[in-house]
mmCIF file of C-alpha atoms in Angstrom:
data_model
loop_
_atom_site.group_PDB
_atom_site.id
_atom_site.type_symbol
_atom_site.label_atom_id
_atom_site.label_comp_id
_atom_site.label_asym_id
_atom_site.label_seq_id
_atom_site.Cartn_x
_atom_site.Cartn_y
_atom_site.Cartn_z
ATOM 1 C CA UNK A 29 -5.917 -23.842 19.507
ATOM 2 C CA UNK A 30 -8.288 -23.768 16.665
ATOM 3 C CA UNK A 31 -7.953 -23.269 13.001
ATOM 4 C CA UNK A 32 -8.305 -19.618 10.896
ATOM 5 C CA UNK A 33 -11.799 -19.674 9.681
ATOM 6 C CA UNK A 34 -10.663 -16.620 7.408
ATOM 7 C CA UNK A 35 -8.527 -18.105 5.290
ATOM 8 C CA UNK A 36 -8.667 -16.075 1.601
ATOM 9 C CA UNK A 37 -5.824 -15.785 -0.726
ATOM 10 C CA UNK A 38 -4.198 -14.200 0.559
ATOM 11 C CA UNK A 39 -3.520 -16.014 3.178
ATOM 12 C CA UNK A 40 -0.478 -18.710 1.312
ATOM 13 C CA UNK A 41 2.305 -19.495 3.410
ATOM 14 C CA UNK A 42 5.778 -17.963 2.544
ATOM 15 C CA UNK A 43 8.423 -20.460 3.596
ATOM 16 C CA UNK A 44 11.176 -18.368 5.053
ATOM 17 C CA UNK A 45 14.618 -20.145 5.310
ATOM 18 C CA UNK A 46 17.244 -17.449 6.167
ATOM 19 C CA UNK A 47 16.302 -16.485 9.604
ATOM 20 C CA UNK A 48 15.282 -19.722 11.718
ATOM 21 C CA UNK A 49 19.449 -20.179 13.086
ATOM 22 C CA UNK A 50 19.831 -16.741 14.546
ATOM 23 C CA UNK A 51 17.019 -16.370 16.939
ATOM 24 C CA UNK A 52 18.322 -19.890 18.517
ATOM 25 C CA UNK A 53 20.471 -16.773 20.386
ATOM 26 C CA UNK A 54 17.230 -15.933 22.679
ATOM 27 C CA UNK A 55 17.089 -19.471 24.266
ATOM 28 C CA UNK A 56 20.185 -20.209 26.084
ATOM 29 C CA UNK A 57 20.325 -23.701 26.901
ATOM 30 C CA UNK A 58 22.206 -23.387 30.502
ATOM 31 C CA UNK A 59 19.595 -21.497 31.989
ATOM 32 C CA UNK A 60 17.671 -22.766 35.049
ATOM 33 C CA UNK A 61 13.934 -21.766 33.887
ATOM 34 C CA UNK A 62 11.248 -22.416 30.753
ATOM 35 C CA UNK A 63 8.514 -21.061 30.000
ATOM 36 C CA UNK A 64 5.590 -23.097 29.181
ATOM 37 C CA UNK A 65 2.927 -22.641 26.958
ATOM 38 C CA UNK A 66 -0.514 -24.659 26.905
ATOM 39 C CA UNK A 67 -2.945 -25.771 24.323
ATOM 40 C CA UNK A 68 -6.724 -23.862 24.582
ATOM 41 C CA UNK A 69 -9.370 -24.563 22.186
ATOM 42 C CA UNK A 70 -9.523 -20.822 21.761
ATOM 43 C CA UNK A 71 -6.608 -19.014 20.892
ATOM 44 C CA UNK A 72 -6.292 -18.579 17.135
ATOM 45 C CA UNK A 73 -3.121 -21.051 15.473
ATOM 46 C CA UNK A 74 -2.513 -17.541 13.633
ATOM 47 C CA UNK A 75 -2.528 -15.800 16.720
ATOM 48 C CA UNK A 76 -0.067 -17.437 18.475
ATOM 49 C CA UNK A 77 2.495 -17.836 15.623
ATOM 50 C CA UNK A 78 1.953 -13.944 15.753
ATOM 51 C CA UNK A 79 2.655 -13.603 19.317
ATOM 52 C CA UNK A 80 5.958 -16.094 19.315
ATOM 53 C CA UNK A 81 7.577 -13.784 16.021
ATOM 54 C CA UNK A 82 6.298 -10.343 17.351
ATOM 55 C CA UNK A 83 7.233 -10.764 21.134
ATOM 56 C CA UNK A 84 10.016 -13.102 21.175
ATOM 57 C CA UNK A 85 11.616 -12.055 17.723
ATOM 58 C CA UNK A 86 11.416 -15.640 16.429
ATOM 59 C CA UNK A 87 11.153 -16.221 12.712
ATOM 60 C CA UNK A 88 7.764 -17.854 10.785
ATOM 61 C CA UNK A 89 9.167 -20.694 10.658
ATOM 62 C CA UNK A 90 10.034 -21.214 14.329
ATOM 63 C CA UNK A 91 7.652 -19.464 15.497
ATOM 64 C CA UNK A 92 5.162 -22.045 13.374
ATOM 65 C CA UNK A 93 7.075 -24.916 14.647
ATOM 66 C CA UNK A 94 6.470 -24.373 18.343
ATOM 67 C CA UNK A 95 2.957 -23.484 17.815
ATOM 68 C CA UNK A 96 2.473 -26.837 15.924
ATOM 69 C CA UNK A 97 4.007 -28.381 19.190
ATOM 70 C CA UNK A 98 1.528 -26.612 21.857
ATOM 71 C CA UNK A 99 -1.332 -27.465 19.146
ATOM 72 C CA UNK A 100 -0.405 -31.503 18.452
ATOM 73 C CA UNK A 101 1.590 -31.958 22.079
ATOM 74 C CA UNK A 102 -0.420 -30.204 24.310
ATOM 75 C CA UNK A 103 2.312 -27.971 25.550
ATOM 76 C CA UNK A 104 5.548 -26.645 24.420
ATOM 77 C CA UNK A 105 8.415 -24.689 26.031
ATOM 78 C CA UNK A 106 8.921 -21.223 23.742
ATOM 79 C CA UNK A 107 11.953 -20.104 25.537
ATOM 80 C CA UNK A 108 14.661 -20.488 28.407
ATOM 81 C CA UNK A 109 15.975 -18.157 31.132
ATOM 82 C CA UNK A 110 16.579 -16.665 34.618
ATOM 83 C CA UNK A 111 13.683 -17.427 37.147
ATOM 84 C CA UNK A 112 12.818 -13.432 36.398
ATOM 85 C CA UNK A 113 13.114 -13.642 32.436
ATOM 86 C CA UNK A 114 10.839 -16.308 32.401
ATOM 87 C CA UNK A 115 8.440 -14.491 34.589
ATOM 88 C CA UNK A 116 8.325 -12.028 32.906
ATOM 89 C CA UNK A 117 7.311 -13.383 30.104
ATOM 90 C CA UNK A 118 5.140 -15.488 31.767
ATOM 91 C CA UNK A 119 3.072 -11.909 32.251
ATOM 92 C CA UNK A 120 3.387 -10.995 28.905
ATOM 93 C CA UNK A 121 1.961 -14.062 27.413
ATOM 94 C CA UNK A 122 -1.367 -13.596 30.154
ATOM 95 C CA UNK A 123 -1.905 -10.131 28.677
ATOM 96 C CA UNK A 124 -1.941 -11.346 24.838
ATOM 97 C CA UNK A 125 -4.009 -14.257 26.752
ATOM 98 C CA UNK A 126 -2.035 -17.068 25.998
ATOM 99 C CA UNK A 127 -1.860 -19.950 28.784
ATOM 100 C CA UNK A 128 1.618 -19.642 30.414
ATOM 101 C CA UNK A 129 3.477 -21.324 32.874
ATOM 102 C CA UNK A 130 6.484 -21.501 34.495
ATOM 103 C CA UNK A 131 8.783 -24.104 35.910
ATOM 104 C CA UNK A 132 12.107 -25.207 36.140
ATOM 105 C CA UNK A 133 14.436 -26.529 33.930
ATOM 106 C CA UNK A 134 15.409 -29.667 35.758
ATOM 107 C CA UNK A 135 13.378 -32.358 36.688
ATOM 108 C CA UNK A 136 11.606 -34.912 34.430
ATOM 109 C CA UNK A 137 9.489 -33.444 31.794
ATOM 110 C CA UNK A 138 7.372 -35.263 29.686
ATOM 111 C CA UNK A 139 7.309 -32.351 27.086
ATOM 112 C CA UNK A 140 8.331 -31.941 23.602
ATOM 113 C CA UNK A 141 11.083 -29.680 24.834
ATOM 114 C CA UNK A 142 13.729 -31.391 26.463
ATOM 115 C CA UNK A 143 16.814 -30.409 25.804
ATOM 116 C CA UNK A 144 20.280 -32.071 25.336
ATOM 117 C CA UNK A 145 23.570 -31.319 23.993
ATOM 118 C CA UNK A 146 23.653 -31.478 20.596
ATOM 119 C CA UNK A 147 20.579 -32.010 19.472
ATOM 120 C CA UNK A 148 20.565 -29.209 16.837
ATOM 121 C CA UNK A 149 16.540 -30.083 16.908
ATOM 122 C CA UNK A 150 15.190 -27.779 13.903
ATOM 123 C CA UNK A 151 18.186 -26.341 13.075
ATOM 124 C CA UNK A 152 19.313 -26.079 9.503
ATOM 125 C CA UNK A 153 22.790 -27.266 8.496
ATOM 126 C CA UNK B 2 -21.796 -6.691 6.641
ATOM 127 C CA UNK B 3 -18.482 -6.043 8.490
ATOM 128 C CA UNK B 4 -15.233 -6.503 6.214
ATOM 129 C CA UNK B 5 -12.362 -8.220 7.047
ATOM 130 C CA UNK B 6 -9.088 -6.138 7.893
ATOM 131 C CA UNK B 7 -6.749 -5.527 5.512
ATOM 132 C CA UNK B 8 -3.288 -4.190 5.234
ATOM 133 C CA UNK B 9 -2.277 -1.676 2.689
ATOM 134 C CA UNK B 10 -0.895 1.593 2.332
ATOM 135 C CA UNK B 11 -2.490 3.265 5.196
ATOM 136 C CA UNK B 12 -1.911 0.759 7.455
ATOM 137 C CA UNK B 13 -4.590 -1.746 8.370
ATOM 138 C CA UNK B 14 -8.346 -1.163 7.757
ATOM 139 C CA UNK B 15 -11.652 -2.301 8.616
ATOM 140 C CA UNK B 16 -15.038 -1.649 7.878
ATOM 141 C CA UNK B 17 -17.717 -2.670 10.624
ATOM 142 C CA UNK B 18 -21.833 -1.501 10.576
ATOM 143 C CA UNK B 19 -22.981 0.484 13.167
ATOM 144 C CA UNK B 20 -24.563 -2.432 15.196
ATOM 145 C CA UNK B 21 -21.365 -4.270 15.208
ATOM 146 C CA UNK B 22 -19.578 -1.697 16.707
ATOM 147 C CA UNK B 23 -22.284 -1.193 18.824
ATOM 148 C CA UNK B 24 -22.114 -5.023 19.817
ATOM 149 C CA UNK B 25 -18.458 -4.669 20.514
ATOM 150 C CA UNK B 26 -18.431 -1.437 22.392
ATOM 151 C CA UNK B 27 -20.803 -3.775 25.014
ATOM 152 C CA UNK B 28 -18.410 -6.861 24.344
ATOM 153 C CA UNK B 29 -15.137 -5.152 25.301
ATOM 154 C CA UNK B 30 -17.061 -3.131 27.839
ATOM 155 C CA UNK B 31 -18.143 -6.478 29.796
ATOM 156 C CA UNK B 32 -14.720 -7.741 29.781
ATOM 157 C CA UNK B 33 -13.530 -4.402 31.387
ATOM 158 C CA UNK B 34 -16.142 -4.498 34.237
ATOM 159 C CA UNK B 35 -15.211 -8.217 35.119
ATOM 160 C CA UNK B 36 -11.297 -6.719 35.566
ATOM 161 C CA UNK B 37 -12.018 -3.775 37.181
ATOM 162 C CA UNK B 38 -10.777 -4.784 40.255
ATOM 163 C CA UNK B 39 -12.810 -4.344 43.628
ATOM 164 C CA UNK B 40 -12.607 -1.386 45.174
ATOM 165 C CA UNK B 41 -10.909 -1.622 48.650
ATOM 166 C CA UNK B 42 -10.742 1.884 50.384
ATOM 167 C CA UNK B 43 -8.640 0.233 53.623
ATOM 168 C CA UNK B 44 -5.602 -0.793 51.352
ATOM 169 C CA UNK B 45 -2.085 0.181 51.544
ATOM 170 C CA UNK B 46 -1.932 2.994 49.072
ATOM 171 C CA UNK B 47 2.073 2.645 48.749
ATOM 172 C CA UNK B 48 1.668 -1.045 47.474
ATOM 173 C CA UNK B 49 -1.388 -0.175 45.282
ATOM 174 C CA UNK B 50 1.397 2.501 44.255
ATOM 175 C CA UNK B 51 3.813 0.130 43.141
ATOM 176 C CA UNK B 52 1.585 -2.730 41.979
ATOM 177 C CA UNK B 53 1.089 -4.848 44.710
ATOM 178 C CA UNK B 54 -1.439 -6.813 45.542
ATOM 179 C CA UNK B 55 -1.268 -8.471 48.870
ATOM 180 C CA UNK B 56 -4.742 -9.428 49.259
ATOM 181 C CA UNK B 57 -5.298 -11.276 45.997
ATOM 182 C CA UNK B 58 -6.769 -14.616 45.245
ATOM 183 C CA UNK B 59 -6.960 -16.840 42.479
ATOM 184 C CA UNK B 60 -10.458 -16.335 41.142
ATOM 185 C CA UNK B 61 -13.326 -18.059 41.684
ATOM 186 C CA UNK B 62 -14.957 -17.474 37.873
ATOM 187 C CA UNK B 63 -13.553 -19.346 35.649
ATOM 188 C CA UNK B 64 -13.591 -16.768 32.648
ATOM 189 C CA UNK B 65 -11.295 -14.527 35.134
ATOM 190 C CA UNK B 66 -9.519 -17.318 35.924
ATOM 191 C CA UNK B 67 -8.603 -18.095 31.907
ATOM 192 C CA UNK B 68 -8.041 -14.193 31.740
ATOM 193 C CA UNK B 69 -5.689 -14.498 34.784
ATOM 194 C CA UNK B 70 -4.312 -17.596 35.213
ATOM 195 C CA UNK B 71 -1.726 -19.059 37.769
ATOM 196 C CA UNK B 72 1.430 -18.906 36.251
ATOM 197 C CA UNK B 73 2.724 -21.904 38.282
ATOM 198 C CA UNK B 74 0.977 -25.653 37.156
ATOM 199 C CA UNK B 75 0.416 -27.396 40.476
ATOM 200 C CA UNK B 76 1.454 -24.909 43.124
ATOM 201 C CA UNK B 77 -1.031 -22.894 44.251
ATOM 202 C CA UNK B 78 1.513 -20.595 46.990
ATOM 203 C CA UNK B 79 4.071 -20.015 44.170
ATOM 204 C CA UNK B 80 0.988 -18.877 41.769
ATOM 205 C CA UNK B 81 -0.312 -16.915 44.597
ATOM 206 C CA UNK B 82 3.264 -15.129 45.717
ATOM 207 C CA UNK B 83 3.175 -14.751 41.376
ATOM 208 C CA UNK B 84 0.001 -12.790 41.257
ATOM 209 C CA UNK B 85 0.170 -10.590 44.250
ATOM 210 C CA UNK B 86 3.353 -9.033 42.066
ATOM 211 C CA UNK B 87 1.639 -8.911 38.380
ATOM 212 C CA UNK B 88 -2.198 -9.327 38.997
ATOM 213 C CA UNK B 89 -3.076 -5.895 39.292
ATOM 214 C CA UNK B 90 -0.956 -4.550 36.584
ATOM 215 C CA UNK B 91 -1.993 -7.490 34.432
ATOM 216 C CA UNK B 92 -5.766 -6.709 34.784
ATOM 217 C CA UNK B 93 -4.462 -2.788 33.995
ATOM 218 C CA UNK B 94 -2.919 -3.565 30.696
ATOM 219 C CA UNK B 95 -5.798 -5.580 29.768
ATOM 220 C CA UNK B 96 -8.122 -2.468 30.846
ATOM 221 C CA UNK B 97 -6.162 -0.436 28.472
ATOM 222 C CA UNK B 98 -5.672 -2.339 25.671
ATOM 223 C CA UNK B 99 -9.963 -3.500 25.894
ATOM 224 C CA UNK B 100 -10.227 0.671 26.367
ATOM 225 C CA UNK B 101 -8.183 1.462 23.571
ATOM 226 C CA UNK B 102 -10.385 -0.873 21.336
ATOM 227 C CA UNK B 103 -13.661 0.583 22.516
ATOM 228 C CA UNK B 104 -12.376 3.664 21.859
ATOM 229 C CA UNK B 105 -11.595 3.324 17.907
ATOM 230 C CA UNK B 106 -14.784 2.272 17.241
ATOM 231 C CA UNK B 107 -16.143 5.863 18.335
ATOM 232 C CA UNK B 108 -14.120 6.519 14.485
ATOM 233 C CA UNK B 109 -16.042 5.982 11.500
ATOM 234 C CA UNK B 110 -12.822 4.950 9.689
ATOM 235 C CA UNK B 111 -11.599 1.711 11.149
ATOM 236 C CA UNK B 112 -7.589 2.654 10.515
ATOM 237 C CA UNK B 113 -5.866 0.748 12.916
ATOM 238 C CA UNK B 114 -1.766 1.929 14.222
ATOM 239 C CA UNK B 115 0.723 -0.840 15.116
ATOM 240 C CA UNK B 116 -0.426 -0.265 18.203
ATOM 241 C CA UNK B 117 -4.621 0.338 17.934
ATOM 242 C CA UNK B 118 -3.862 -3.566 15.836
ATOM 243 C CA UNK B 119 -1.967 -4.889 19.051
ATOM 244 C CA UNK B 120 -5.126 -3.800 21.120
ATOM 245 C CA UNK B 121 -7.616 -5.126 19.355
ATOM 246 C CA UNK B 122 -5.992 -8.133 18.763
ATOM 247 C CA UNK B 123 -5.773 -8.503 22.178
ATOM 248 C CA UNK B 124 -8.799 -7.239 23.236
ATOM 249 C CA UNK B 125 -10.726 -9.431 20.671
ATOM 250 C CA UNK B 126 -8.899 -12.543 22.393
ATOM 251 C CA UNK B 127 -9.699 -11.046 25.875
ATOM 252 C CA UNK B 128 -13.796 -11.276 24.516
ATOM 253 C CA UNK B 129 -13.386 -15.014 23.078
ATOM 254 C CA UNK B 130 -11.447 -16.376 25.918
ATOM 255 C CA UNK B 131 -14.606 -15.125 27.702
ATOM 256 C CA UNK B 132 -17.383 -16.121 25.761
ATOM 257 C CA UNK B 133 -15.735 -19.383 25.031
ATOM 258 C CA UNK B 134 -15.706 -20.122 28.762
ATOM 259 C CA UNK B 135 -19.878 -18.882 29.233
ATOM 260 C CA UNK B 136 -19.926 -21.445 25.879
ATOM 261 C CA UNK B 137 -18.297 -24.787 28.084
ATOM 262 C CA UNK B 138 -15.470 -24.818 24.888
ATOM 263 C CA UNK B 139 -13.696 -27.242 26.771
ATOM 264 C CA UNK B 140 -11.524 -29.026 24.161
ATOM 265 C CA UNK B 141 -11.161 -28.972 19.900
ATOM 266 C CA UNK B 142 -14.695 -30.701 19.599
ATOM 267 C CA UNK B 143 -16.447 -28.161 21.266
ATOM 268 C CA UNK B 144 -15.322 -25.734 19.851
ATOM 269 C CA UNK B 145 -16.088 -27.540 16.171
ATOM 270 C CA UNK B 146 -19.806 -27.657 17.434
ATOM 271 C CA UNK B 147 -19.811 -23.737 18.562
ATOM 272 C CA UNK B 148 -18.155 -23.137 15.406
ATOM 273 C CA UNK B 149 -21.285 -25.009 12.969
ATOM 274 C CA UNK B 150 -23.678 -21.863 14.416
ATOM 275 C CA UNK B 151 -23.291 -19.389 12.104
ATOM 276 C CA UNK B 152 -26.893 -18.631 10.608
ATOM 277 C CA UNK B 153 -28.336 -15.513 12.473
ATOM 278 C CA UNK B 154 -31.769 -16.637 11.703
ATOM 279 C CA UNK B 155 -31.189 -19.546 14.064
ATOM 280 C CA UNK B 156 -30.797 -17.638 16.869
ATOM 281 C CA UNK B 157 -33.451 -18.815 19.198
ATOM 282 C CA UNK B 158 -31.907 -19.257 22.947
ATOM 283 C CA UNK B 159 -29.049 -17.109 24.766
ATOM 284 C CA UNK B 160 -26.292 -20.240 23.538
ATOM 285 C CA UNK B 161 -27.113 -19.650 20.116
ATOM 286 C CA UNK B 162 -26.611 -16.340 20.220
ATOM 287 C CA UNK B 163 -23.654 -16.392 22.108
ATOM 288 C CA UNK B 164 -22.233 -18.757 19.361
ATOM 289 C CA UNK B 165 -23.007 -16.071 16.897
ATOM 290 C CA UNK B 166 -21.003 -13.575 19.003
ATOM 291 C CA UNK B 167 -18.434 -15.810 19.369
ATOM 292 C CA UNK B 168 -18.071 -16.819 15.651
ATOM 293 C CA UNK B 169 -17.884 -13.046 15.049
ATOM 294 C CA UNK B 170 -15.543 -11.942 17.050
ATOM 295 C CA UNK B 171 -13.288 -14.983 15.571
ATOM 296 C CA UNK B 172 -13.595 -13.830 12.362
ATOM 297 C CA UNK B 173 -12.564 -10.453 13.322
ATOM 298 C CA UNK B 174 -9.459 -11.791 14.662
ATOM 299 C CA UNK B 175 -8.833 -13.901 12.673
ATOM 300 C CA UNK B 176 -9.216 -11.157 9.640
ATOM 301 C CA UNK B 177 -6.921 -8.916 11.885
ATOM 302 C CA UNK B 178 -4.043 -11.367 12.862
ATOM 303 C CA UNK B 179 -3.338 -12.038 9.080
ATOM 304 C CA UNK B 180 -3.306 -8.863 8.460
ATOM 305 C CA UNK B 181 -0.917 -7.811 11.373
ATOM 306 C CA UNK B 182 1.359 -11.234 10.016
ATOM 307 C CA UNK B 183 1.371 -9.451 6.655
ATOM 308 C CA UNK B 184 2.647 -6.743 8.534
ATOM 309 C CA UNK B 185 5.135 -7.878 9.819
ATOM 310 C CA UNK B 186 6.393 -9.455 6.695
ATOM 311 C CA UNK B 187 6.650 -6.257 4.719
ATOM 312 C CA UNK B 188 8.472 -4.545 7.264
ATOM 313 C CA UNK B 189 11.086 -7.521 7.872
#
């Protein structure tokens, strides 16, 4: 991904804190598929946060978080589901031309998003 | 000089001259023709009905493949089973959306609707996924050098000038996707 070149003031960063625990509802973790998404030198950081909150409901700040992990880790699994949820989002991400893949749930993965019981991983107490 | 959108009371606005609209009317028009798919005038018109695609392939340009990519790392006959259900409605919404774009610009007022900003947004990304491919923007560094080009008066060879374009059309969407994140802000 690459960085805004547009940045103005108006542009600050609002930290948002209530939302980030109830979207954790869209990504089931005993679901057999992920959905992948890939690093490009192309797609706008800005861009993609705005995909992840506008398409998947996710807040700023989780949205932010798993763009950070596609930008810094090379990939990053957005969300969870049936072989046909995941395909279908698969779609949607090709039409706002974000790289996505996807794969199944089991299985080594050398990823940032493995997931285990209790892990609570960016999860507020 | 074009002005970055904004979002206010009306919605979100732009301002672009006439040869930048001109530029992008040519831009999104390019993308369209590369998605067009072929025409095939012996193919199952119930499938073409319903979306299918039986005789797709992965393609061969790399832009189109970037535009259309497999949807399945390292298995080419699950990609392949993958596009022959969502290709051609894929390239469709892309047609529309790149459409869409072209056609605001015909406007002298560059108002944009939830939906005209969810076009161009996409349309814009459509263009620099392309150009960035014609540009070899392979990884962050390349796309650091690209991004140094940004005096028109340097423009001497068809790489410069694509780098131009290319620096444009990021500022554009840039200018636009802040906007639309305001957006979405005030209405949350």
């Amino acid at each position: 991904m690459t960085l805004s070149v547009a940045l103005g003031p108006d542009t600050q960063e609002s930290t948002q804190t209530g939302t980030a625990v109830s979207t954790d509802a869209l990504t089931v973790p005993d679901v057999p598929w992920n959905l992948v998404i890939w690093n490009d030198p192309v797609n706008l950081m800005s861009y993609v946060s705005y995909v992840f909150q506008s398409y998947f409901g996710y807040s700023e700040t989780k949205a932010n978080k798993l763009m950070l992990e596609v930008h810094r880790k090379g990939r990053s699994i957005v969300a969870h589901g049936s072989k046909e949820q995941v395909e279908q989002h698969a779609v949607a991400m090709h039409g706002f031309g974000l790289w996505a893949t996807v794969e199944k749930a089991t299985g080594g993965d050398s990823g940032g998003g493995k997931r285990g019981p209790g892990k609570g991983k960016g999860k507020r107490g | 000089m074009a002005k970055a959108f904004k979002y206010g009371l009306k919605g979100i606005s732009g301002f672009l001259e006439p040869a930048e609209r001109e530029l992008l009317r040519s831009l999104f028009a390019d993308v369209i023709s590369m998605l067009e798919p072929a025409d095939r005038g012996s193919e199952d018109p119930l499938a073409a009905m319903i979306g299918l695609d039986m005789e797709v392939r992965e393609p061969s340009d790399r832009a189109l493949r970037r535009l259309l990519p497999n949807a399945v790392k390292d298995d080419a006959a699950a990609s392949l089973e993958f596009r022959q259900l969502t290709e051609r409605s894929l390239r469709e919404s892309k047609i529309g959306a790149l459409r869409a774009a072209a056609l605001g610009l015909d406007k002298d007022e560059l108002v944009l609707t939830p939906a005209d900003a969810r076009h161009w947004s996409t349309a814009l990304n459509d263009v620099r996924l392309v150009l960035a491919e014609r540009l070899d923007i392979r990884d962050e560094a390349d796309a650091d050098h690209v991004h140094q080009m940004q005096d028109w008066s340097q423009a001497e060879d068809v790489e410069s000038y694509l780098a131009l374009v290319y620096n444009f059309t990021t500022w554009l969407q840039e200018s636009l996707v802040q906007a639309m994140l305001q957006s979405l802000d005030t209405r949350s």
